[in-house]
Structure formats: structure tokens, C-alpha cells
mmCIF file of C-alpha atoms and ligand atoms in Angstrom:
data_model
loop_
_atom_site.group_PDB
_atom_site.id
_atom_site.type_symbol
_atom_site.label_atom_id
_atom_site.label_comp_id
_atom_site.label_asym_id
_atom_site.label_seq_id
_atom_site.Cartn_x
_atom_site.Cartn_y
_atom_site.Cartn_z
ATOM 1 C CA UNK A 28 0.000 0.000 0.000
ATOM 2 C CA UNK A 29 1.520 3.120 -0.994
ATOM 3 C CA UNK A 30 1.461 6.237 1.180
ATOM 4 C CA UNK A 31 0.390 10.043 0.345
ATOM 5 C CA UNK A 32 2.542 12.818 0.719
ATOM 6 C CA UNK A 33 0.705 15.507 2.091
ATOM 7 C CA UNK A 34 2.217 18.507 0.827
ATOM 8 C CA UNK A 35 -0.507 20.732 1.955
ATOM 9 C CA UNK A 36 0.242 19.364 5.539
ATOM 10 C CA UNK A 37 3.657 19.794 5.323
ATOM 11 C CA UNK A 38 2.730 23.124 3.903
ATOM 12 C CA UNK A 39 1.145 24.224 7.346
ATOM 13 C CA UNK A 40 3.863 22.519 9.560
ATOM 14 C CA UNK A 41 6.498 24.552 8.144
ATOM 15 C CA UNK A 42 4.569 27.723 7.985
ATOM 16 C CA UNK A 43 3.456 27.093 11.504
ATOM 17 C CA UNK A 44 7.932 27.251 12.188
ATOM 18 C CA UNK A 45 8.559 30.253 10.047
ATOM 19 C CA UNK A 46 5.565 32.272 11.722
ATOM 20 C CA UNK A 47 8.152 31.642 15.064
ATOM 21 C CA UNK A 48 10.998 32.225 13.234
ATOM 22 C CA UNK A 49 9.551 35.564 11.928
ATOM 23 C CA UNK A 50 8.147 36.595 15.396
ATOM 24 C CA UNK A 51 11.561 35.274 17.156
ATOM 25 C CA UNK A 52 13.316 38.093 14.403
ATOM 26 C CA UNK A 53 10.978 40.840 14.815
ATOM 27 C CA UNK A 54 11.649 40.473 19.217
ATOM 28 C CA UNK A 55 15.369 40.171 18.464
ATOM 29 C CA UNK A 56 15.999 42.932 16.406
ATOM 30 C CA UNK A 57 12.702 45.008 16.258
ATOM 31 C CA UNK A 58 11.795 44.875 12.870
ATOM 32 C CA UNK A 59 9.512 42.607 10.562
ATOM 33 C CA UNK A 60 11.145 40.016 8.135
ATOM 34 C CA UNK A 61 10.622 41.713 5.040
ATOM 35 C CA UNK A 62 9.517 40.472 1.240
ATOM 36 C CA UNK A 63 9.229 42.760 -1.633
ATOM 37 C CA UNK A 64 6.992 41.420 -4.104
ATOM 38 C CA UNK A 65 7.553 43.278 -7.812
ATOM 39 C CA UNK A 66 4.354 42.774 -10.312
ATOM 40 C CA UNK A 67 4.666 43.989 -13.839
ATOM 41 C CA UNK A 68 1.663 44.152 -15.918
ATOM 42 C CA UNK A 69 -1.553 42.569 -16.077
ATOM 43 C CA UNK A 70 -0.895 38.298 -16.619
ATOM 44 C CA UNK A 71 -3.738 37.104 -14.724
ATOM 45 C CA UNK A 72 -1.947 33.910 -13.463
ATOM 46 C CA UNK A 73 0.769 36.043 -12.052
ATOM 47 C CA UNK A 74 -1.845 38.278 -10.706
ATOM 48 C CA UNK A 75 -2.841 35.044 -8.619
ATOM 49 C CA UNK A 76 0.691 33.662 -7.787
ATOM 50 C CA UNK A 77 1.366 37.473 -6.023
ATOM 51 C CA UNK A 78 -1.712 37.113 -4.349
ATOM 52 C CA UNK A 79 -0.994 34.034 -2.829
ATOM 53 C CA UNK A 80 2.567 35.047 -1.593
ATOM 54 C CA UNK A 81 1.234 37.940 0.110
ATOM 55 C CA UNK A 82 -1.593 35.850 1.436
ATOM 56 C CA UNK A 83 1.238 33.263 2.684
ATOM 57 C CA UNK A 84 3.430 36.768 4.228
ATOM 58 C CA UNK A 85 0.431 37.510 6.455
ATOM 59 C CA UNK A 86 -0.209 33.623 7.542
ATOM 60 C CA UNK A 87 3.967 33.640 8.589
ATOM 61 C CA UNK A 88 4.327 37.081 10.325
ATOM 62 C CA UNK A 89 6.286 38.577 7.004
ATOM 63 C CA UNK A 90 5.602 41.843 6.248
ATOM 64 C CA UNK A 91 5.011 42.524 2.793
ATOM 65 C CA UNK A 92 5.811 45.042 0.602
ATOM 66 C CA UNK A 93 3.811 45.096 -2.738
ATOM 67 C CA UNK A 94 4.843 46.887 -6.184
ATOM 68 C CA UNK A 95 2.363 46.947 -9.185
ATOM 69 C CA UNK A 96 4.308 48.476 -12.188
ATOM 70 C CA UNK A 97 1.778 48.725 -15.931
ATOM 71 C CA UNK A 98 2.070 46.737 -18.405
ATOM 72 C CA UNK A 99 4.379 49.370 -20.538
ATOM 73 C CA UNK A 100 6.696 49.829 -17.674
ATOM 74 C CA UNK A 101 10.370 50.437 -19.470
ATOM 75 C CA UNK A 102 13.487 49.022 -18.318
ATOM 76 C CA UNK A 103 14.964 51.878 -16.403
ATOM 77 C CA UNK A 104 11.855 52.216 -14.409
ATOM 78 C CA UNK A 105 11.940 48.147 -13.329
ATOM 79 C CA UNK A 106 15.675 48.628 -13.025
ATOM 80 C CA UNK A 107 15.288 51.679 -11.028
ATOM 81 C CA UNK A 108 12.679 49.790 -8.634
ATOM 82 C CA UNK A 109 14.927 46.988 -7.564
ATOM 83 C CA UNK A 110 17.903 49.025 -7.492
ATOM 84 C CA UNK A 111 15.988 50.653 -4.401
ATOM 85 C CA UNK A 112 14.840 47.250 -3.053
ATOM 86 C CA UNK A 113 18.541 46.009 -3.094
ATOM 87 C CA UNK A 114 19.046 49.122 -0.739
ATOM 88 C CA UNK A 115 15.737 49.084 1.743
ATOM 89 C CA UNK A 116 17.335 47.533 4.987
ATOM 90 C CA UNK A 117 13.610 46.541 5.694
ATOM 91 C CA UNK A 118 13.679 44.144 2.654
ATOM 92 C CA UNK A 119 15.127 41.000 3.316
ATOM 93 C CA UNK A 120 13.949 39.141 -0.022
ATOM 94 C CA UNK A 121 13.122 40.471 -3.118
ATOM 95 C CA UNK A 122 11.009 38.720 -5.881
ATOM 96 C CA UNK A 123 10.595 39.983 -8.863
ATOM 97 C CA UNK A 124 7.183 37.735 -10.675
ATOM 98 C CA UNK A 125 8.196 36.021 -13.730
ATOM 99 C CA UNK A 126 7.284 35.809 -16.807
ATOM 100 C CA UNK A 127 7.823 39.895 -17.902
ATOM 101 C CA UNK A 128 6.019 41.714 -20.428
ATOM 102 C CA UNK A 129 8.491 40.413 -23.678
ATOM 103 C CA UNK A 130 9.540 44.139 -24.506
ATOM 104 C CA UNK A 131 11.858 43.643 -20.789
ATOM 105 C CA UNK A 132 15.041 42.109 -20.502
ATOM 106 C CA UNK A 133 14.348 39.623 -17.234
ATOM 107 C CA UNK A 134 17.798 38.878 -17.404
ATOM 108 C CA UNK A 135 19.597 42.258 -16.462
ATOM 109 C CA UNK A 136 16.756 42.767 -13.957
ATOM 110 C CA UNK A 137 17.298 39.830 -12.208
ATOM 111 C CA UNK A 138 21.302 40.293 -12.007
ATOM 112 C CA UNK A 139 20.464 43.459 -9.770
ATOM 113 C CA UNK A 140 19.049 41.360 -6.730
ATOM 114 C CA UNK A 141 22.317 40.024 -4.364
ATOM 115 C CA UNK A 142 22.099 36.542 -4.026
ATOM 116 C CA UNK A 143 21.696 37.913 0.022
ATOM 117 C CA UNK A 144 18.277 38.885 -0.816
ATOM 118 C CA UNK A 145 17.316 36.689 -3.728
ATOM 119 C CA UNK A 146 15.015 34.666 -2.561
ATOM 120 C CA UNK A 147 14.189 33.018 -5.345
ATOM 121 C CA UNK A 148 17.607 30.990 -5.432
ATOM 122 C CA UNK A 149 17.878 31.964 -9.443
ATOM 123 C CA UNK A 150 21.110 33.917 -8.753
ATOM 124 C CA UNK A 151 24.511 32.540 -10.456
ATOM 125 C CA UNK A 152 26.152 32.828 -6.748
ATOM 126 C CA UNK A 153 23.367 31.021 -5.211
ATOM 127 C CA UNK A 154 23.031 27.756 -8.102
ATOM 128 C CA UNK A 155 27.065 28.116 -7.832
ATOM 129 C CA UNK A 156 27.089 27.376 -3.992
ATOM 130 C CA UNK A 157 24.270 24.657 -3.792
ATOM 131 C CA UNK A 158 26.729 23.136 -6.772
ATOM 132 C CA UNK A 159 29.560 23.235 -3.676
ATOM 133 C CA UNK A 160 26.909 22.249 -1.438
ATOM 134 C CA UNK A 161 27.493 25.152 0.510
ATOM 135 C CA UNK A 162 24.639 27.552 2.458
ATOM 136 C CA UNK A 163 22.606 29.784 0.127
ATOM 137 C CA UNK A 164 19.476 30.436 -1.141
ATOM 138 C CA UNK A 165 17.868 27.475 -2.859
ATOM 139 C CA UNK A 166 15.094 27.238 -5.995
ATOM 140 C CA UNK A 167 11.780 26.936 -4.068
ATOM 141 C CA UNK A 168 10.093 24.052 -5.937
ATOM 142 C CA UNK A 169 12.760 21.468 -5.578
ATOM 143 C CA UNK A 170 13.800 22.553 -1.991
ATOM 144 C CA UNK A 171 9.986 22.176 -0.990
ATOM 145 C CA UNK A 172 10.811 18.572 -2.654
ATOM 146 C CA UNK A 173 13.456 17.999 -0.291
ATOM 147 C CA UNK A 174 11.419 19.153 3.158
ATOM 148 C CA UNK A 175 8.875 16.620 2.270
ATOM 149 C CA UNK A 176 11.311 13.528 1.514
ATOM 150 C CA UNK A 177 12.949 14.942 4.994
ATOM 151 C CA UNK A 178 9.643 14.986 6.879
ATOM 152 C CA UNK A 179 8.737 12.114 5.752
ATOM 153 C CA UNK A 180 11.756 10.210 6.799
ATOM 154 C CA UNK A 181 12.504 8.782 3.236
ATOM 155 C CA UNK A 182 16.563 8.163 3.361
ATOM 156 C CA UNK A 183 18.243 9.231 0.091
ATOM 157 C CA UNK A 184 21.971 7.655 0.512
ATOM 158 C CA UNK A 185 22.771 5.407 -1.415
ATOM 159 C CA UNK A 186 19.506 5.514 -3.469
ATOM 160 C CA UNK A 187 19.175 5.443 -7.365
ATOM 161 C CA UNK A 188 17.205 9.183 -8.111
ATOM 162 C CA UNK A 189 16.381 10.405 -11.887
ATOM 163 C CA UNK A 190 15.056 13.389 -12.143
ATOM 164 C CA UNK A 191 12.933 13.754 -15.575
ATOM 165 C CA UNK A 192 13.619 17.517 -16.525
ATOM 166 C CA UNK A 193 16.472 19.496 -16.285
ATOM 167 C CA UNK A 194 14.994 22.731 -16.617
ATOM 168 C CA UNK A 195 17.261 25.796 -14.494
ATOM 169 C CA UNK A 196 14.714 26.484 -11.950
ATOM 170 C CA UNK A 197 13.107 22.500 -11.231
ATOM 171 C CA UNK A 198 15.228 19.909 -13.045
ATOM 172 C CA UNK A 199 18.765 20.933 -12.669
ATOM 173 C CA UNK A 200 18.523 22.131 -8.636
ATOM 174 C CA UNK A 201 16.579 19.279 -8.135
ATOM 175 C CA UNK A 202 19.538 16.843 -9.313
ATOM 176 C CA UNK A 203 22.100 18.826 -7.350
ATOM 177 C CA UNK A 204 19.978 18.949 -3.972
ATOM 178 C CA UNK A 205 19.660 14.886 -4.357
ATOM 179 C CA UNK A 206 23.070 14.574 -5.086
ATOM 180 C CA UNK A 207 24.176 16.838 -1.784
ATOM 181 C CA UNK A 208 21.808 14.264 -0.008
ATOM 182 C CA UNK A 209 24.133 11.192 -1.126
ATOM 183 C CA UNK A 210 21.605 9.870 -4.039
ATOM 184 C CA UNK A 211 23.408 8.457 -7.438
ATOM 185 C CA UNK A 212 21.671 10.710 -10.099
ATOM 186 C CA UNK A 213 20.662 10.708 -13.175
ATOM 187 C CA UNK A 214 19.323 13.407 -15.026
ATOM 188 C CA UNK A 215 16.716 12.852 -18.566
ATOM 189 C CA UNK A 216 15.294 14.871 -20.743
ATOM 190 C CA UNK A 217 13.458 15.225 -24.373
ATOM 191 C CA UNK A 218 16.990 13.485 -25.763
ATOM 192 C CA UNK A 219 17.571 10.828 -23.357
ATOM 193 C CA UNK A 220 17.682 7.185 -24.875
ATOM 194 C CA UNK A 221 15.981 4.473 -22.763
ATOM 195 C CA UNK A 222 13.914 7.077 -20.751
ATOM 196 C CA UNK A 223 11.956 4.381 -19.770
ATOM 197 C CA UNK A 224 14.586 1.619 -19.193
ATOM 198 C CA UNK A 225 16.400 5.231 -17.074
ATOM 199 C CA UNK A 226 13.662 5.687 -14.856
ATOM 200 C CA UNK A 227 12.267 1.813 -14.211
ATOM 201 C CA UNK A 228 15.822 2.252 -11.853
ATOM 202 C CA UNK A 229 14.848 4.952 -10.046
ATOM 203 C CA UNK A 230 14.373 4.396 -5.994
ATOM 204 C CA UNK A 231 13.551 7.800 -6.415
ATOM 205 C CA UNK A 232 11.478 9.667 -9.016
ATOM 206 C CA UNK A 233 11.050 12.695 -9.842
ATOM 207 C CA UNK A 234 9.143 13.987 -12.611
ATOM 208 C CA UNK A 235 9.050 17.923 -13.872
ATOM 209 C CA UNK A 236 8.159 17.787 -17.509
ATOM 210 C CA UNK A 237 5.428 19.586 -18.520
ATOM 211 C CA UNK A 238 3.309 16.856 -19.826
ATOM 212 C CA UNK A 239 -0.462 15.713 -18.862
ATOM 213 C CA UNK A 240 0.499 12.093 -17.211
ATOM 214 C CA UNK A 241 3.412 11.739 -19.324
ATOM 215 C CA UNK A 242 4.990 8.737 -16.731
ATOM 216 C CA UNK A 243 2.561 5.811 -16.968
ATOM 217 C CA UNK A 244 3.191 2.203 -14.623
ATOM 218 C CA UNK A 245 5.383 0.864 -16.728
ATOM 219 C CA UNK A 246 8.315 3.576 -15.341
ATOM 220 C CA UNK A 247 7.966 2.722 -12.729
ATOM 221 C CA UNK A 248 9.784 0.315 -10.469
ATOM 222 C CA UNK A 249 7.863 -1.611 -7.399
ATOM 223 C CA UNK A 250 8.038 0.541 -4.300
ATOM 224 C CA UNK A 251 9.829 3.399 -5.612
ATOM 225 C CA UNK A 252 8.820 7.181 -4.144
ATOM 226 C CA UNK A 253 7.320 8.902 -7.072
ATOM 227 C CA UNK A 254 7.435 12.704 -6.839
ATOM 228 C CA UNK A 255 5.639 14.617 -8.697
ATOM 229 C CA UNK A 256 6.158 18.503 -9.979
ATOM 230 C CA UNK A 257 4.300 18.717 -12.565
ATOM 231 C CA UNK A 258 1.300 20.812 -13.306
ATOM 232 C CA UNK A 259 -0.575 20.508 -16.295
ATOM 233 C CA UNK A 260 -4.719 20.453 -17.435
ATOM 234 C CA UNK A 261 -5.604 16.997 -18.247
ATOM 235 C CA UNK A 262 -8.177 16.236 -21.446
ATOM 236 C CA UNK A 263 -11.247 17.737 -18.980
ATOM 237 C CA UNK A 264 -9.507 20.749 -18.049
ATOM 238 C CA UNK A 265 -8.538 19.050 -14.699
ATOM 239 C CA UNK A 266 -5.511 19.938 -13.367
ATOM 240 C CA UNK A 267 -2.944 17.016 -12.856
ATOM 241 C CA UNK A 268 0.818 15.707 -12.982
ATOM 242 C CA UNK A 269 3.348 14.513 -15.101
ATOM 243 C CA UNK A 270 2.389 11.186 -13.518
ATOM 244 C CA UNK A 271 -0.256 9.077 -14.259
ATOM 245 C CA UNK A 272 -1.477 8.746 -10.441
ATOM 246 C CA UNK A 273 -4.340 6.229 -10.757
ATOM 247 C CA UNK A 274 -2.194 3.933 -12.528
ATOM 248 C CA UNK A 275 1.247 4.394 -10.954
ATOM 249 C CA UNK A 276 0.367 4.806 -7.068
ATOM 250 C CA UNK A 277 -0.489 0.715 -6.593
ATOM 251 C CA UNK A 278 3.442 0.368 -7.602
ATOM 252 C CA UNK A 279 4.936 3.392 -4.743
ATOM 253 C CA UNK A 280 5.809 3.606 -1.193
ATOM 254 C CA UNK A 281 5.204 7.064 -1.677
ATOM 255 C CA UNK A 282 3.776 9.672 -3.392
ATOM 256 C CA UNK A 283 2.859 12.969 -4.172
ATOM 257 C CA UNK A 284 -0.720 13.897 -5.702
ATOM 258 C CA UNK A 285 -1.232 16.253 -7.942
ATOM 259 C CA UNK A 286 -3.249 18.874 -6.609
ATOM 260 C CA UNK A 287 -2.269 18.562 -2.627
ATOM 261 C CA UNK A 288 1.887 17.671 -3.402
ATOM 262 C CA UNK A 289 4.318 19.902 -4.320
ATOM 263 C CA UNK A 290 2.253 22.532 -5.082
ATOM 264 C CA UNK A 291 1.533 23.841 -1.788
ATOM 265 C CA UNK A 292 5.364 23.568 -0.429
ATOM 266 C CA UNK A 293 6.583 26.082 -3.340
ATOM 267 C CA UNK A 294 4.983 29.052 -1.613
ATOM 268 C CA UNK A 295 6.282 27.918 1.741
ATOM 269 C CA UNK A 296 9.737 27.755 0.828
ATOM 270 C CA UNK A 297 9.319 31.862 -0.807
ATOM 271 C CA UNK A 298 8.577 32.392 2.999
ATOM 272 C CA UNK A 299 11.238 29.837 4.575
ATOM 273 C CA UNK A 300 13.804 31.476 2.417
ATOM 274 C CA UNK A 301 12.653 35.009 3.101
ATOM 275 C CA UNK A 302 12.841 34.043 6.871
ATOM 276 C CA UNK A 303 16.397 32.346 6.789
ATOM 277 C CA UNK A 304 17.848 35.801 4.339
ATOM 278 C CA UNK A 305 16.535 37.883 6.800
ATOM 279 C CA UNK A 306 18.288 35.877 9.797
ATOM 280 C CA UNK A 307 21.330 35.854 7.916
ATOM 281 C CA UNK A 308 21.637 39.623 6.942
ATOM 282 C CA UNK A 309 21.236 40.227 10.807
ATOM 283 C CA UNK A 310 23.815 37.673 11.661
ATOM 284 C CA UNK A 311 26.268 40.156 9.517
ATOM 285 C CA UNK A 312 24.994 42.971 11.389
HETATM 286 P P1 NAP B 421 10.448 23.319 -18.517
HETATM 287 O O1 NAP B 421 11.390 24.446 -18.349
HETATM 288 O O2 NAP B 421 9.534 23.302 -19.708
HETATM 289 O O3 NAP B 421 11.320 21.963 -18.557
HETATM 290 C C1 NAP B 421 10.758 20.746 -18.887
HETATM 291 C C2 NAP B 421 11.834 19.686 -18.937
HETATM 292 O O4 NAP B 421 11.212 18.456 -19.295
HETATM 293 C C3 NAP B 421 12.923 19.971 -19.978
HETATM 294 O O5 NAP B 421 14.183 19.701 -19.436
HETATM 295 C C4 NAP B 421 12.594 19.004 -21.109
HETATM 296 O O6 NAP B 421 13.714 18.501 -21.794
HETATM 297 C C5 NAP B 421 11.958 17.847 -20.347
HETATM 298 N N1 NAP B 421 11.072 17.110 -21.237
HETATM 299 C C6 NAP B 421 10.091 17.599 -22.040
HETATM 300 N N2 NAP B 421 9.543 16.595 -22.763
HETATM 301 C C7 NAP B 421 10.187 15.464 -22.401
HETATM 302 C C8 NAP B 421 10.080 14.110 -22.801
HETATM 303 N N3 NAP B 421 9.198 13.721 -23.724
HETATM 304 N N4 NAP B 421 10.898 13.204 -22.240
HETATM 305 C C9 NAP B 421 11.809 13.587 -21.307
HETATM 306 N N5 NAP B 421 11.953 14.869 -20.872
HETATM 307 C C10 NAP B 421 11.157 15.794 -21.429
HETATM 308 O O7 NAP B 421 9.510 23.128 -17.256
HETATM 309 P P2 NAP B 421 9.786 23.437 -15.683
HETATM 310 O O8 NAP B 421 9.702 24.892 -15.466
HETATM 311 O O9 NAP B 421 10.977 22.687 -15.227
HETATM 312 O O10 NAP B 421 8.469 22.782 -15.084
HETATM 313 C C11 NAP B 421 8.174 21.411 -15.209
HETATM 314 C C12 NAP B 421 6.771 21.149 -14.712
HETATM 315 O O11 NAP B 421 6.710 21.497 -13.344
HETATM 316 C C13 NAP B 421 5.676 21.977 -15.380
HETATM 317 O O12 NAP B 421 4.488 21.197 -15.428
HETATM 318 C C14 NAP B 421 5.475 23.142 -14.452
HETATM 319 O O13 NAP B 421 4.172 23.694 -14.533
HETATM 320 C C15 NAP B 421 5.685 22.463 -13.129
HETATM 321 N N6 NAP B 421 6.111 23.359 -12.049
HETATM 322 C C16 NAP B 421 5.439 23.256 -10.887
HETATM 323 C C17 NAP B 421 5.799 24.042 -9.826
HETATM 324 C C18 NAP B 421 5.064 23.904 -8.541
HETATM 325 O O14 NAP B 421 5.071 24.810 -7.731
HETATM 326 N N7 NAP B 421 4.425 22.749 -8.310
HETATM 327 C C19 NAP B 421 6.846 24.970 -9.943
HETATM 328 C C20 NAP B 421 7.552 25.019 -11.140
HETATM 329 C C21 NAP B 421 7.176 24.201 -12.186
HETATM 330 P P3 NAP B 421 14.668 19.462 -22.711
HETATM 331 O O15 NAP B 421 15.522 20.209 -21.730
HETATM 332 O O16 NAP B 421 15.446 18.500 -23.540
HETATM 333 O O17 NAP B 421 13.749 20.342 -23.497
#
């Protein structure tokens, strides 16, 4: 019998520890843990993604500091907007909603946030040190993987992981993280040869692909963990996973659903890294 990974309880556990974390900071040094939330035009998922984090800042204790910039915003004036983010000592993390309107360059905007404040763990210093395996500021999805393998007491050493995906802000983190945690990895993607031969090894697998139930039973080995990161609309209009969960969860020890899995842990980890940039800024003084 295979058992569910509850990311939305894991969700509330861990907010439940930042909310202490956050009070704990605001005692200790009299001011709020700060998150600056930048929203450029009018994408209405995006709309609903900033909406969420600053619903998620209240539920924690962060304070949070909204900026809604139009559609024809130019460069300089985004620029100009972080720039001052960078240098508000009440900001502790700084997130600037992706995608931009095309006519920006995300790029250059993104280089101004220090990889102190960037919270998002996108930063070349940040990928660079979780490639050393040192402290820093790790990718929200796959580090909200990692809490719930953690939590759940689900031992990676030693174990055969492949990650399907290797996309900069899922597949590739995702890869490193496991291998920091003493898994052998292997990472696919749209060119690998014996995908399915690849990931019928897997103790671990974890799937971030992009496509409607993409990994199907046959994938999957008996009584592997079977993570799941995708989010896609199935035939209906339902949302659902790269995995085919009806068919694949008989063959698992574990695994995530898909809504209720790694969804709800992305969010979380915005906040738990918000939390842990703002301890660390006041541990430099
Ligand atoms: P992405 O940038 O599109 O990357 C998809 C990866 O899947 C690529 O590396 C691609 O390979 C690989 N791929 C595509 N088709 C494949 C195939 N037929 N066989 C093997 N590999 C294949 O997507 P992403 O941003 O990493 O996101 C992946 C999924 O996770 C999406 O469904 C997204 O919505 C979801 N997501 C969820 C959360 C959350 O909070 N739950 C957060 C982020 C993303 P190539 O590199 O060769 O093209």
C-alpha cells in the first residue's frame, strides 16, 4: 500500500515554524522580516501567484511590501525599482514575478538582486554554492521537494534518483539537492535514450516535464517514491501531474498527488527562504 505525501500538511507545519521564526526576528531585532513582491503588468496567473505570496506573508508574520508596475513599464523604471529594493534595509527578499512583459530584458533585472536577498535561489552565486553544497538560497520548488522527503523520513543515501527535466529552476537544482543528499543521479530529458529503461531504476522519481500524465506504470519500479512537480490540465480541463497517479500509485511507497503535493510547499519555501535571508543579513549585522 503506498502512502500520500501531504504537501498541503507539510505546507502548514512549516509555515506554523517560520511564523516563530519571523516573530523570534521581529523580538530580536525590532523589525519585521521583510519580502518585496515586484508585479509587472496585467498576466492574470501572475496576478494570482502574487496574491498568494502575500496571502502566505500575512499567515507567517512577514511583512510585505507590494509593487504593481503597468504593463508598458520600461526598463529603467523596473531597473530603477529593484535598485531601491537592493538598498531598503527593511527588505530582506526580493522577488521579482516572472514571466515579464516580452519588450523587458528579465535577465539584467534579475542580475540586480544580491544573491543575500534573492530569494528566489535563481542567482549565479546562489546555483554556484548549492553546486559546492554550501549555504545559500535554494530554488523553491525542488527545496519544498526535499522538506517533504525529509519529513517524511525517506533516506536518500545510497539511493538510485532520476530526475525527468532538467529545466534551471526545477530539473537541474533538483539533481544537485539529491546529489548533496548522497543519491546516485541521473538526469533525462526530451533526448535521453531508454527514458523508460532510465527511470524503471529509479528508488527515487522525480518527474518535472510539462506533460499531462506523461509517466505511466510501466516507469515505474515496485516501491519506488514517485514525486511529482508537474502541473498541467488533463483532457477535462482538470488539473494534474506529469504522472499518471491512478495507474502508478499501486506500484509506490510514496507519493505525491497532484493537486495537494508539491504545489503547496513552493509558496512555503518563498517564505522559509525570506525568513532564513533575513536571519542571515542580521547575523552580519
Ligand atoms: P520546462 O522548463 O519546460 O522543462 C521541462 C523539462 O522536461 C525539460 O528539461 C525538457 O527537456 C523535459 N522534457 C520535455 N519533454 C520530455 C520528454 N518527452 N521526455 C523527457 N523529458 C522531457 O519546465 P519546468 O519549469 O521545469 O516545469 C516542469 C513542470 O513542473 C511543469 O508542469 C510546471 O508547470 C511544473 N512546475 C510546478 C511548480 C510547482 O510549484 N508545483 C513549480 C515550477 C514548475 P529538454 O531540456 O530536452 O527540453
Amino acid at each position: 500500500m503506498y502512502k500520500l505525501i501531504d504537501g498541503k500538511a507539510h505546507s502548514e507545519a512549516i509555515r506554523g515554524e517560520i511564523r516563530e521564526r519571523a516573530e523570534k526576528f521581529k523580538s530580536t531585532y525590532g523589525t519585521d522580516v521583510g519580502l518585496a513582491v515586484v508585479l509587472v503588468g496585467n498576466d492574470s496567473a501572475s496576478q494570482v501567484y502574487v496574491r498568494n505570496k502575500i496571502k502566505g506573508c500575512e499567515q507567517t508574520n512577514i511583512k510585505s511590501f507590494a509593487y504593481y508596475l503597468p504593463e508598458d513599464a520600461t526598463q529603467a523604471q523596473v531597473e530603477e525599482l529593484v535598485s531601491e529594493l537592493v538598498e531598503n534595509r527593511a527588505i530582506h527578499g526580493i522577488l521579482v514575478q516572472l514571466p515579464l512583459p516580452a519588450h523587458l530584458n528579465a535577465e539584467n533585472i534579475l542580475k540586480l538582486i544580491p544573491e543575500s536577498k534573492d530569494v528566489d535561489g535563481f542567482c549565479e552565486q546562489n546555483i554556484g554554492n548549492l553546486c559546492m553544497n554550501r549555504k545559500c538560497l535554494v530554488a523553491c520548488t525542488p527545496n519544498g521537494v526535499m522538506k517533504m522527503l525529509e519529513r517524511e523520513n525517506i533516506s536518500l543515501k545510497g539511493k538510485n534518483a532520476v530526475v525527468i527535466g532538467r529545466s534551471n529552476i526545477v530539473g537541474k537544482p533538483m539533481a544537485m539537492l539529491l546529489l548533496n543528499a548522497d543519491a546516485t543521479v541521473t538526469v533525462c530529458h526530451s533526448k535521453t535514450a531508454n527514458l523508460k529503461e532510465t527511470c524503471q531504476q529509479a528508488d527515487v522519481l522525480v518527474a518535472a516535464i510539462g506533460k499531462a500524465k506523461f509517466v505511466t506504470e510501466d516507469f515505474v519500479k515496485d516501491g519506488a517514491v514517485v514525486v511529482d512537480v508537474g502541473m498541467n490540465r488533463d483532457e477535462n480541463g482538470k488539473l494534474c501531474g506529469d504522472v499518471d497517479f491512478e495507474h502508478v500509485k499501486n506500484k509506490c511507497s510514496y507519493i505525491t498527488p497532484v493537486p495537494g503535493g508539491v504545489g503547496p510547499m513552493t509558496i512555503t519555501m518563498l517564505l522559509y527562504n525570506t525568513v532564513t535571508a533575513a536571519e542571515r543579513s542580521a547575523e552580519l549585522g
